Short mmCIF file of N, CA and C in Angstrom, two decimals:
data_model
loop_
_atom_site.label_atom_id
_atom_site.label_comp_id
_atom_site.label_asym_id
_atom_site.label_seq_id
_atom_site.Cartn_x
_atom_site.Cartn_y
_atom_site.Cartn_z
N MET A 1 -17.36 -5.93 -13.53
CA MET A 1 -16.90 -4.69 -13.02
C MET A 1 -16.40 -3.78 -14.15
N THR A 2 -15.88 -4.35 -15.28
CA THR A 2 -15.55 -3.54 -16.35
C THR A 2 -16.34 -3.70 -17.59
N GLY A 3 -17.56 -4.08 -17.46
CA GLY A 3 -18.43 -4.35 -18.54
C GLY A 3 -18.54 -3.26 -19.49
N THR A 4 -18.76 -3.44 -20.89
CA THR A 4 -18.73 -2.49 -21.86
C THR A 4 -20.32 -1.95 -21.96
N SER A 5 -20.43 -0.72 -22.12
CA SER A 5 -21.70 -0.12 -22.36
C SER A 5 -22.16 -0.18 -23.81
N SER A 6 -23.19 0.30 -24.22
CA SER A 6 -23.61 0.26 -25.71
C SER A 6 -22.79 1.39 -26.35
N THR A 7 -22.03 2.29 -25.72
CA THR A 7 -21.27 3.32 -26.31
C THR A 7 -19.84 2.81 -26.44
N GLY A 8 -19.51 1.50 -25.97
CA GLY A 8 -18.17 0.92 -26.05
C GLY A 8 -17.12 1.39 -24.94
N ILE A 9 -17.72 2.22 -24.04
CA ILE A 9 -16.74 2.70 -22.99
C ILE A 9 -17.14 1.79 -21.74
N THR A 10 -15.96 1.42 -21.27
CA THR A 10 -16.13 0.50 -19.93
C THR A 10 -16.22 1.53 -18.66
N ARG A 11 -16.69 0.89 -17.64
CA ARG A 11 -16.85 1.71 -16.56
C ARG A 11 -15.49 2.13 -15.89
N ARG A 12 -14.61 1.11 -16.07
CA ARG A 12 -13.25 1.49 -15.71
C ARG A 12 -12.60 2.56 -16.42
N ALA A 13 -12.72 2.57 -17.72
CA ALA A 13 -12.26 3.73 -18.57
C ALA A 13 -12.83 4.97 -18.09
N LEU A 14 -14.12 4.98 -17.95
CA LEU A 14 -14.81 6.20 -17.51
C LEU A 14 -14.21 6.66 -15.99
N LEU A 15 -14.10 5.76 -15.20
CA LEU A 15 -13.54 6.12 -13.79
C LEU A 15 -12.14 6.57 -14.02
N GLY A 16 -11.26 6.04 -14.82
CA GLY A 16 -10.01 6.53 -15.09
C GLY A 16 -9.87 7.96 -15.73
N ALA A 17 -10.73 8.17 -16.66
CA ALA A 17 -10.76 9.52 -17.20
C ALA A 17 -11.24 10.52 -16.13
N PHE A 18 -12.30 10.18 -15.22
CA PHE A 18 -12.63 11.21 -14.26
C PHE A 18 -11.41 11.26 -13.39
N ALA A 19 -10.78 10.24 -12.93
CA ALA A 19 -9.68 10.32 -11.97
C ALA A 19 -8.57 11.04 -12.51
N ALA A 20 -8.16 10.88 -13.72
CA ALA A 20 -7.08 11.71 -14.44
C ALA A 20 -7.43 13.24 -14.37
N THR A 21 -8.63 13.50 -14.68
CA THR A 21 -9.14 14.97 -14.62
C THR A 21 -9.11 15.53 -13.27
N ALA A 22 -9.41 14.74 -12.32
CA ALA A 22 -9.50 15.06 -10.92
C ALA A 22 -8.14 15.30 -10.28
N VAL A 23 -7.16 14.24 -10.66
CA VAL A 23 -5.76 14.58 -10.31
C VAL A 23 -5.09 15.76 -10.85
N ALA A 24 -5.43 16.15 -12.02
CA ALA A 24 -4.84 17.34 -12.50
C ALA A 24 -5.44 18.55 -12.01
N ALA A 25 -6.65 18.62 -11.54
CA ALA A 25 -7.38 19.80 -10.86
C ALA A 25 -7.06 19.73 -9.40
N ALA A 26 -6.74 18.72 -8.84
CA ALA A 26 -6.76 18.60 -7.27
C ALA A 26 -5.50 19.35 -6.68
N PRO A 27 -5.51 20.06 -5.55
CA PRO A 27 -4.41 20.44 -4.84
C PRO A 27 -3.60 19.16 -4.26
N THR A 28 -2.38 19.31 -4.15
CA THR A 28 -1.51 18.19 -3.71
C THR A 28 -1.72 18.05 -2.11
N TYR A 29 -1.99 18.85 -1.35
CA TYR A 29 -2.07 18.70 0.12
C TYR A 29 -3.39 19.15 0.59
N SER A 30 -3.96 18.43 1.47
CA SER A 30 -5.37 18.92 2.12
C SER A 30 -5.17 19.48 3.42
N ASN A 31 -6.14 19.79 4.06
CA ASN A 31 -6.20 20.19 5.39
C ASN A 31 -6.33 19.15 6.37
N ALA A 32 -6.06 17.86 6.02
CA ALA A 32 -6.39 16.71 6.88
C ALA A 32 -5.32 16.70 8.02
N ALA A 33 -5.68 16.02 9.07
CA ALA A 33 -4.80 16.01 10.19
C ALA A 33 -3.82 15.03 9.99
N GLY A 34 -2.63 15.24 10.87
CA GLY A 34 -1.70 14.08 10.97
C GLY A 34 -1.14 13.57 9.81
N PHE A 35 -0.98 12.27 9.72
CA PHE A 35 -0.36 11.69 8.65
C PHE A 35 -1.06 11.68 7.36
N LEU A 36 -2.19 12.00 7.35
CA LEU A 36 -2.98 12.20 6.04
C LEU A 36 -2.64 13.53 5.33
N ARG A 37 -2.00 14.37 6.06
CA ARG A 37 -1.57 15.65 5.31
C ARG A 37 -0.91 15.38 3.96
N GLY A 38 -0.07 14.41 4.02
CA GLY A 38 0.64 14.05 2.70
C GLY A 38 -0.20 13.30 1.72
N GLY A 39 -1.35 12.96 2.02
CA GLY A 39 -2.25 12.12 1.14
C GLY A 39 -2.86 12.95 0.16
N GLY A 40 -3.25 14.07 0.42
CA GLY A 40 -3.91 14.95 -0.55
C GLY A 40 -5.35 14.78 -0.63
N ASP A 41 -6.00 15.56 -1.46
CA ASP A 41 -7.51 15.38 -1.60
C ASP A 41 -7.91 14.18 -2.48
N ILE A 42 -6.86 13.71 -3.20
CA ILE A 42 -6.95 12.48 -3.92
C ILE A 42 -5.86 11.56 -3.54
N ARG A 43 -6.15 10.38 -3.30
CA ARG A 43 -5.24 9.37 -2.78
C ARG A 43 -4.97 8.31 -3.81
N ARG A 44 -3.82 8.18 -4.15
CA ARG A 44 -3.42 7.13 -5.19
C ARG A 44 -2.40 6.19 -4.60
N ILE A 45 -2.47 5.00 -5.04
CA ILE A 45 -1.52 4.02 -4.75
C ILE A 45 -1.04 3.47 -5.97
N LYS A 46 0.36 3.30 -6.22
CA LYS A 46 0.96 2.65 -7.29
C LYS A 46 1.98 1.54 -6.83
N MET A 47 1.70 0.42 -7.30
CA MET A 47 2.54 -0.74 -6.85
C MET A 47 2.68 -1.75 -8.04
N TYR A 48 3.69 -2.55 -7.77
CA TYR A 48 3.82 -3.73 -8.79
C TYR A 48 4.28 -4.87 -7.94
N SER A 49 4.07 -6.03 -8.29
CA SER A 49 4.46 -7.31 -7.69
C SER A 49 5.44 -8.12 -8.35
N GLY A 50 6.62 -8.18 -7.94
CA GLY A 50 7.63 -9.08 -8.69
C GLY A 50 7.19 -10.52 -8.70
N ARG A 51 6.36 -11.03 -7.68
CA ARG A 51 6.03 -12.40 -7.61
C ARG A 51 4.84 -12.67 -8.62
N THR A 52 3.89 -11.72 -8.83
CA THR A 52 2.77 -12.06 -9.68
C THR A 52 2.90 -11.40 -11.07
N GLY A 53 3.78 -10.27 -11.10
CA GLY A 53 3.89 -9.53 -12.32
C GLY A 53 2.77 -8.50 -12.52
N GLU A 54 1.93 -8.38 -11.52
CA GLU A 54 0.71 -7.53 -11.59
C GLU A 54 1.16 -6.04 -11.20
N ARG A 55 0.49 -5.20 -11.80
CA ARG A 55 0.68 -3.69 -11.48
C ARG A 55 -0.69 -3.16 -11.16
N ILE A 56 -0.52 -2.16 -10.30
CA ILE A 56 -1.80 -1.34 -9.95
C ILE A 56 -1.38 0.19 -9.82
N ASP A 57 -2.19 0.92 -10.47
CA ASP A 57 -1.97 2.52 -10.40
C ASP A 57 -3.41 2.94 -10.11
N MET A 58 -3.83 3.13 -8.83
CA MET A 58 -5.21 3.18 -8.49
C MET A 58 -5.57 4.39 -7.58
N ILE A 59 -6.41 5.34 -8.01
CA ILE A 59 -6.87 6.37 -7.15
C ILE A 59 -8.04 5.65 -6.33
N TYR A 60 -7.80 5.63 -5.07
CA TYR A 60 -8.76 4.91 -4.24
C TYR A 60 -9.64 5.73 -3.34
N TRP A 61 -9.35 6.98 -3.21
CA TRP A 61 -10.00 7.94 -2.43
C TRP A 61 -9.96 9.33 -3.03
N ILE A 62 -11.29 9.96 -3.01
CA ILE A 62 -11.56 11.25 -3.56
C ILE A 62 -12.25 12.12 -2.67
N GLU A 63 -11.93 13.23 -2.25
CA GLU A 63 -12.70 14.20 -1.64
C GLU A 63 -13.42 13.58 -0.39
N GLY A 64 -12.62 12.91 0.48
CA GLY A 64 -13.05 12.19 1.60
C GLY A 64 -13.76 10.95 1.63
N LYS A 65 -13.90 10.29 0.39
CA LYS A 65 -14.58 9.06 0.31
C LYS A 65 -13.70 7.97 -0.46
N TYR A 66 -13.70 6.86 0.15
CA TYR A 66 -13.05 5.65 -0.53
C TYR A 66 -13.85 5.21 -1.63
N ILE A 67 -13.30 4.84 -2.76
CA ILE A 67 -14.05 4.29 -3.84
C ILE A 67 -13.93 2.86 -3.81
N LYS A 68 -15.14 2.31 -3.60
CA LYS A 68 -15.44 0.88 -3.29
C LYS A 68 -14.75 -0.12 -4.28
N ASP A 69 -14.99 0.09 -5.60
CA ASP A 69 -14.28 -0.80 -6.52
C ASP A 69 -12.73 -0.72 -6.46
N ALA A 70 -12.24 0.38 -6.18
CA ALA A 70 -10.73 0.61 -6.17
C ALA A 70 -10.19 -0.07 -4.97
N VAL A 71 -11.03 0.00 -3.87
CA VAL A 71 -10.54 -0.66 -2.73
C VAL A 71 -10.54 -2.22 -2.91
N LYS A 72 -11.47 -2.72 -3.45
CA LYS A 72 -11.56 -4.10 -3.78
C LYS A 72 -10.29 -4.62 -4.55
N GLU A 73 -9.95 -3.64 -5.62
CA GLU A 73 -8.65 -4.02 -6.41
C GLU A 73 -7.48 -4.03 -5.56
N VAL A 74 -7.41 -3.04 -4.60
CA VAL A 74 -6.26 -2.87 -3.74
C VAL A 74 -6.11 -4.22 -2.95
N ASN A 75 -7.29 -4.55 -2.34
CA ASN A 75 -7.35 -5.81 -1.61
C ASN A 75 -6.83 -6.91 -2.31
N TYR A 76 -7.30 -7.16 -3.47
CA TYR A 76 -6.86 -8.37 -4.35
C TYR A 76 -5.47 -8.20 -4.65
N PHE A 77 -4.97 -6.98 -5.05
CA PHE A 77 -3.46 -6.80 -5.33
C PHE A 77 -2.67 -7.15 -4.19
N MET A 78 -3.08 -6.87 -2.93
CA MET A 78 -2.29 -7.03 -1.91
C MET A 78 -2.39 -8.39 -1.15
N ARG A 79 -3.16 -9.35 -1.77
CA ARG A 79 -3.40 -10.67 -1.30
C ARG A 79 -2.15 -11.52 -0.95
N ASP A 80 -2.28 -12.56 -0.22
CA ASP A 80 -1.19 -13.35 -0.07
C ASP A 80 -0.97 -14.27 -1.32
N TRP A 81 0.01 -14.03 -2.04
CA TRP A 81 0.28 -14.56 -3.40
C TRP A 81 0.42 -16.08 -3.23
N ARG A 82 0.98 -16.59 -2.19
CA ARG A 82 1.26 -17.93 -1.90
C ARG A 82 -0.08 -18.83 -1.86
N THR A 83 -1.05 -18.28 -1.19
CA THR A 83 -2.29 -19.07 -0.99
C THR A 83 -3.50 -18.43 -1.86
N ASP A 84 -3.23 -17.22 -2.33
CA ASP A 84 -4.31 -16.55 -3.16
C ASP A 84 -5.34 -16.01 -2.16
N GLY A 85 -5.05 -15.93 -0.82
CA GLY A 85 -6.10 -15.43 0.15
C GLY A 85 -6.14 -14.06 0.11
N VAL A 86 -7.36 -13.58 0.05
CA VAL A 86 -7.58 -11.97 0.02
C VAL A 86 -8.24 -11.65 1.33
N LYS A 87 -7.63 -10.48 1.98
CA LYS A 87 -8.30 -9.97 3.06
C LYS A 87 -8.53 -8.51 2.96
N SER A 88 -9.59 -7.91 3.49
CA SER A 88 -9.74 -6.50 3.32
C SER A 88 -8.57 -5.80 4.20
N MET A 89 -7.79 -5.14 3.35
CA MET A 89 -6.71 -4.42 3.88
C MET A 89 -7.24 -3.19 4.86
N ASP A 90 -6.54 -2.94 5.97
CA ASP A 90 -6.87 -1.81 6.80
C ASP A 90 -6.50 -0.56 5.98
N LEU A 91 -7.39 0.27 5.68
CA LEU A 91 -7.14 1.41 4.80
C LEU A 91 -6.17 2.47 5.31
N ARG A 92 -6.18 2.37 6.61
CA ARG A 92 -5.12 3.32 7.29
C ARG A 92 -3.75 2.89 6.97
N THR A 93 -3.39 1.63 6.58
CA THR A 93 -2.04 1.28 6.08
C THR A 93 -1.92 1.82 4.73
N VAL A 94 -3.00 1.70 3.86
CA VAL A 94 -2.85 2.18 2.42
C VAL A 94 -2.65 3.66 2.47
N ASP A 95 -3.27 4.30 3.48
CA ASP A 95 -3.24 5.75 3.50
C ASP A 95 -1.78 6.14 3.83
N ILE A 96 -1.16 5.38 4.76
CA ILE A 96 0.26 5.61 5.08
C ILE A 96 1.09 5.51 3.99
N MET A 97 0.98 4.35 3.25
CA MET A 97 1.79 4.09 2.11
C MET A 97 1.68 5.17 1.08
N ALA A 98 0.37 5.62 0.90
CA ALA A 98 0.19 6.74 -0.25
C ALA A 98 0.76 8.09 0.22
N ALA A 99 0.71 8.43 1.51
CA ALA A 99 1.23 9.61 2.00
C ALA A 99 2.79 9.58 2.02
N ALA A 100 3.24 8.54 2.36
CA ALA A 100 4.72 8.40 2.24
C ALA A 100 5.28 8.51 0.89
N HIS A 101 4.57 7.91 0.01
CA HIS A 101 4.98 7.86 -1.51
C HIS A 101 4.96 9.23 -1.80
N ASN A 102 3.79 10.03 -1.40
CA ASN A 102 3.70 11.43 -1.95
C ASN A 102 4.78 12.26 -1.32
N LEU A 103 5.21 12.14 -0.13
CA LEU A 103 6.20 12.93 0.52
C LEU A 103 7.58 12.64 -0.21
N LEU A 104 7.78 11.34 -0.67
CA LEU A 104 9.08 11.07 -1.44
C LEU A 104 9.06 11.68 -2.81
N ASP A 105 8.01 12.13 -3.36
CA ASP A 105 8.06 12.87 -4.73
C ASP A 105 8.56 11.90 -5.73
N VAL A 106 8.03 10.83 -5.86
CA VAL A 106 8.53 9.88 -6.81
C VAL A 106 7.32 9.46 -7.77
N ASN A 107 7.66 9.06 -8.99
CA ASN A 107 6.67 8.52 -9.90
C ASN A 107 6.80 7.10 -9.89
N GLU A 108 7.87 6.52 -9.50
CA GLU A 108 8.14 4.98 -9.49
C GLU A 108 7.06 4.35 -8.62
N PRO A 109 6.51 3.24 -9.00
CA PRO A 109 5.65 2.50 -8.10
C PRO A 109 6.33 1.74 -6.98
N TYR A 110 5.73 1.60 -5.94
CA TYR A 110 6.40 0.69 -4.88
C TYR A 110 6.35 -0.71 -5.43
N MET A 111 7.41 -1.42 -5.02
CA MET A 111 7.42 -2.94 -5.31
C MET A 111 6.87 -3.57 -3.96
N LEU A 112 5.61 -4.26 -4.08
CA LEU A 112 5.06 -4.88 -2.96
C LEU A 112 5.74 -6.15 -2.70
N LEU A 113 6.41 -6.31 -1.67
CA LEU A 113 6.91 -7.66 -1.17
C LEU A 113 6.05 -8.54 -0.41
N SER A 114 5.29 -7.76 0.51
CA SER A 114 4.21 -8.58 1.22
C SER A 114 3.20 -7.59 1.78
N GLY A 115 2.00 -8.11 1.59
CA GLY A 115 0.78 -7.34 2.04
C GLY A 115 0.08 -8.19 3.17
N TYR A 116 -1.07 -8.73 2.68
CA TYR A 116 -1.76 -9.68 3.70
C TYR A 116 -0.93 -11.04 3.65
N ARG A 117 -0.85 -11.55 4.77
CA ARG A 117 -0.29 -13.00 4.93
C ARG A 117 -1.31 -13.75 5.55
N SER A 118 -1.61 -14.94 5.07
CA SER A 118 -2.45 -16.10 5.75
C SER A 118 -1.60 -16.50 7.05
N PRO A 119 -2.28 -17.11 7.93
CA PRO A 119 -1.71 -17.71 9.07
C PRO A 119 -0.60 -18.80 8.63
N LYS A 120 -0.99 -19.55 7.62
CA LYS A 120 -0.16 -20.53 7.11
C LYS A 120 1.06 -20.05 6.47
N THR A 121 0.98 -18.89 5.78
CA THR A 121 2.22 -18.19 5.15
C THR A 121 2.97 -17.68 6.28
N ASN A 122 2.47 -16.95 7.14
CA ASN A 122 3.19 -16.45 8.24
C ASN A 122 3.96 -17.53 9.16
N ALA A 123 3.31 -18.50 9.30
CA ALA A 123 3.92 -19.70 10.09
C ALA A 123 5.15 -20.16 9.38
N MET A 124 5.04 -20.40 8.05
CA MET A 124 6.20 -20.75 7.16
C MET A 124 7.22 -19.84 7.16
N LEU A 125 6.90 -18.60 6.96
CA LEU A 125 8.04 -17.51 7.00
C LEU A 125 8.56 -17.48 8.44
N ARG A 126 7.93 -17.61 9.40
CA ARG A 126 8.46 -17.50 10.74
C ARG A 126 9.44 -18.80 11.03
N SER A 127 9.15 -19.87 10.37
CA SER A 127 10.04 -21.12 10.65
C SER A 127 11.22 -20.87 9.87
N ARG A 128 11.40 -19.97 9.00
CA ARG A 128 12.56 -19.58 8.28
C ARG A 128 13.40 -18.47 8.63
N SER A 129 12.66 -17.59 9.45
CA SER A 129 13.31 -16.31 9.82
C SER A 129 12.87 -15.97 11.27
N ARG A 130 13.88 -15.37 12.13
CA ARG A 130 13.57 -14.89 13.41
C ARG A 130 12.75 -13.58 13.26
N GLY A 131 12.95 -12.80 12.17
CA GLY A 131 12.32 -11.53 12.05
C GLY A 131 10.88 -11.40 11.68
N VAL A 132 10.22 -12.55 11.77
CA VAL A 132 8.65 -12.59 11.27
C VAL A 132 8.02 -12.81 12.71
N ALA A 133 7.14 -11.91 12.97
CA ALA A 133 6.49 -11.81 14.21
C ALA A 133 5.38 -12.95 14.22
N LYS A 134 5.10 -13.60 15.43
CA LYS A 134 4.01 -14.70 15.55
C LYS A 134 2.74 -14.03 15.32
N ASN A 135 2.43 -12.95 15.87
CA ASN A 135 1.12 -12.33 15.66
C ASN A 135 1.34 -11.08 14.62
N SER A 136 1.97 -11.29 13.55
CA SER A 136 2.18 -10.31 12.57
C SER A 136 0.98 -9.53 12.08
N LEU A 137 1.13 -8.04 12.00
CA LEU A 137 -0.06 -7.32 11.45
C LEU A 137 -0.37 -7.68 10.07
N HIS A 138 0.62 -8.29 9.26
CA HIS A 138 0.25 -8.78 7.96
C HIS A 138 -0.86 -9.70 8.01
N MET A 139 -1.12 -10.61 8.94
CA MET A 139 -2.25 -11.50 9.07
C MET A 139 -3.50 -10.72 9.31
N ARG A 140 -3.49 -9.52 9.75
CA ARG A 140 -4.80 -8.79 9.89
C ARG A 140 -5.03 -7.81 8.82
N GLY A 141 -4.12 -7.82 7.76
CA GLY A 141 -4.21 -6.91 6.60
C GLY A 141 -3.96 -5.42 7.05
N GLN A 142 -2.91 -5.29 8.02
CA GLN A 142 -2.71 -4.00 8.55
C GLN A 142 -1.20 -3.79 8.26
N ALA A 143 -0.47 -4.33 7.36
CA ALA A 143 0.92 -4.06 7.10
C ALA A 143 1.32 -4.32 5.69
N ALA A 144 2.44 -3.78 5.27
CA ALA A 144 3.05 -3.97 4.06
C ALA A 144 4.49 -3.86 3.94
N ASP A 145 5.12 -4.72 3.31
CA ASP A 145 6.64 -4.50 3.18
C ASP A 145 6.91 -4.11 1.69
N LEU A 146 7.65 -2.88 1.61
CA LEU A 146 7.78 -2.21 0.35
C LEU A 146 9.13 -1.83 -0.02
N ARG A 147 9.36 -1.80 -1.24
CA ARG A 147 10.80 -1.32 -1.84
C ARG A 147 10.52 -0.33 -2.95
N LEU A 148 11.51 0.71 -3.09
CA LEU A 148 11.65 1.62 -4.14
C LEU A 148 13.08 1.51 -4.63
N SER A 149 13.30 1.37 -6.01
CA SER A 149 14.69 1.31 -6.45
C SER A 149 15.29 2.85 -6.46
N SER A 150 14.46 3.75 -6.55
CA SER A 150 15.03 5.17 -6.65
C SER A 150 15.18 5.93 -5.26
N ARG A 151 14.77 5.13 -4.18
CA ARG A 151 14.94 5.80 -2.87
C ARG A 151 15.70 4.62 -1.93
N SER A 152 16.38 5.14 -1.04
CA SER A 152 16.99 4.18 0.04
C SER A 152 16.06 3.91 0.96
N VAL A 153 16.23 2.81 1.69
CA VAL A 153 15.39 2.23 2.90
C VAL A 153 15.31 3.43 3.87
N LYS A 154 16.37 4.13 4.15
CA LYS A 154 16.56 5.29 5.16
C LYS A 154 15.57 6.48 4.57
N GLN A 155 15.45 6.72 3.40
CA GLN A 155 14.65 7.80 2.81
C GLN A 155 13.16 7.32 2.95
N MET A 156 12.87 6.16 2.57
CA MET A 156 11.54 5.61 2.73
C MET A 156 11.08 5.59 4.08
N ALA A 157 11.90 5.19 5.01
CA ALA A 157 11.47 5.05 6.43
C ALA A 157 11.32 6.39 7.03
N ARG A 158 12.12 7.40 6.69
CA ARG A 158 11.88 8.81 7.12
C ARG A 158 10.55 9.30 6.64
N ALA A 159 10.21 9.19 5.31
CA ALA A 159 8.78 9.54 4.89
C ALA A 159 7.65 8.85 5.67
N ALA A 160 7.72 7.64 5.85
CA ALA A 160 6.84 6.78 6.58
C ALA A 160 6.69 7.34 8.04
N ILE A 161 7.82 7.53 8.69
CA ILE A 161 7.78 8.05 10.13
C ILE A 161 7.24 9.34 10.22
N ALA A 162 7.41 10.28 9.18
CA ALA A 162 6.90 11.60 9.14
C ALA A 162 5.42 11.60 9.11
N CYS A 163 4.78 10.37 8.72
CA CYS A 163 3.32 10.47 8.72
C CYS A 163 2.75 10.16 10.03
N HIS A 164 3.49 9.79 11.08
CA HIS A 164 3.03 9.59 12.35
C HIS A 164 1.75 8.63 12.42
N GLY A 165 1.73 7.60 11.55
CA GLY A 165 0.51 6.69 11.55
C GLY A 165 0.63 5.36 12.02
N GLY A 166 1.89 4.91 12.26
CA GLY A 166 1.97 3.58 12.71
C GLY A 166 3.48 3.02 12.80
N GLY A 167 3.58 1.74 12.59
CA GLY A 167 4.95 1.24 12.72
C GLY A 167 5.78 1.39 11.52
N VAL A 168 7.03 1.58 11.63
CA VAL A 168 7.87 1.53 10.40
C VAL A 168 9.16 0.91 10.71
N GLY A 169 9.55 -0.07 10.00
CA GLY A 169 10.64 -0.94 10.05
C GLY A 169 11.58 -0.87 9.06
N GLN A 170 12.93 -0.58 9.27
CA GLN A 170 13.83 -0.52 8.23
C GLN A 170 14.60 -1.94 8.25
N TYR A 171 14.58 -2.44 6.96
CA TYR A 171 15.33 -3.66 6.75
C TYR A 171 16.35 -3.43 5.65
N SER A 172 17.50 -2.67 6.07
CA SER A 172 18.38 -2.28 5.17
C SER A 172 19.24 -3.48 4.55
N GLY A 173 19.37 -4.66 5.21
CA GLY A 173 19.94 -5.81 4.60
C GLY A 173 19.18 -6.46 3.55
N SER A 174 17.88 -6.28 3.71
CA SER A 174 17.06 -6.92 2.68
C SER A 174 16.35 -5.95 1.80
N ASN A 175 16.78 -4.54 1.95
CA ASN A 175 16.37 -3.47 1.13
C ASN A 175 14.79 -3.33 1.06
N PHE A 176 14.16 -3.30 2.22
CA PHE A 176 12.68 -2.88 2.26
C PHE A 176 12.30 -2.08 3.37
N VAL A 177 11.13 -1.65 3.47
CA VAL A 177 10.53 -0.84 4.65
C VAL A 177 9.27 -1.53 4.94
N HIS A 178 9.01 -1.80 6.13
CA HIS A 178 7.70 -2.24 6.60
C HIS A 178 6.82 -1.13 7.11
N MET A 179 5.67 -1.05 6.69
CA MET A 179 4.78 0.06 7.07
C MET A 179 3.51 -0.64 7.62
N ASP A 180 3.06 -0.16 8.78
CA ASP A 180 1.76 -0.70 9.36
C ASP A 180 0.88 0.40 10.00
N CYS A 181 -0.26 0.12 10.36
CA CYS A 181 -1.14 1.11 11.06
C CYS A 181 -1.33 0.82 12.50
N GLY A 182 -0.46 -0.01 13.11
CA GLY A 182 -0.43 -0.38 14.54
C GLY A 182 0.15 0.86 15.31
N VAL A 183 0.55 0.61 16.52
CA VAL A 183 1.12 1.69 17.42
C VAL A 183 2.23 2.24 16.66
N VAL A 184 2.41 3.56 16.88
CA VAL A 184 3.41 4.45 16.31
C VAL A 184 4.78 4.12 16.96
N ARG A 185 5.71 3.50 16.13
CA ARG A 185 7.01 3.07 16.59
C ARG A 185 7.87 2.92 15.40
N SER A 186 9.21 2.72 15.71
CA SER A 186 10.04 2.45 14.50
C SER A 186 11.21 1.64 14.98
N TRP A 187 11.88 0.90 14.08
CA TRP A 187 12.98 0.00 14.54
C TRP A 187 13.72 -0.31 13.17
N GLY A 188 14.93 -0.88 13.48
CA GLY A 188 15.83 -1.21 12.32
C GLY A 188 16.80 -0.17 11.94
N GLY A 189 17.41 -0.43 10.91
CA GLY A 189 18.37 0.68 10.45
C GLY A 189 19.28 0.26 9.26
#
């Protein structure tokens, strides 16, 4: 995926240079409907994982098209770190995350607490906490639990709710926000 050409430039470096140029030239908001309005003509996701130490700063959508290699990297990044299981994330969830991040006007990456969860991981977490759903959208690759140190849970939830794209849960006691692409609803406080 990042092989070096005879000129010494990797495909990833070339895509990165293109994306940086496109980000500088692109408008911040598009004419997209609903929750995507905050996503822009270029959609970027910035996250890090405290569990794996990995970071991602990825433009995954440009001018109406998802970038296949970027989506693969997002899927891998959002894997179940306990089992190393990877699932194709529902890109509607990633779009909600990106739009909410854009609305928050922060440069700080999200801390990803949980993306995809295998059924085994979900069952283990469910045995430890009443707050874990038996049929969690995490198991379908349709949910993420996120944190920002520069914004409160309430601020993050408000931004996600403004996207009108799915479920938003506020977990103030644990300092994170759940975002999913399921039925539009909100809970917690």
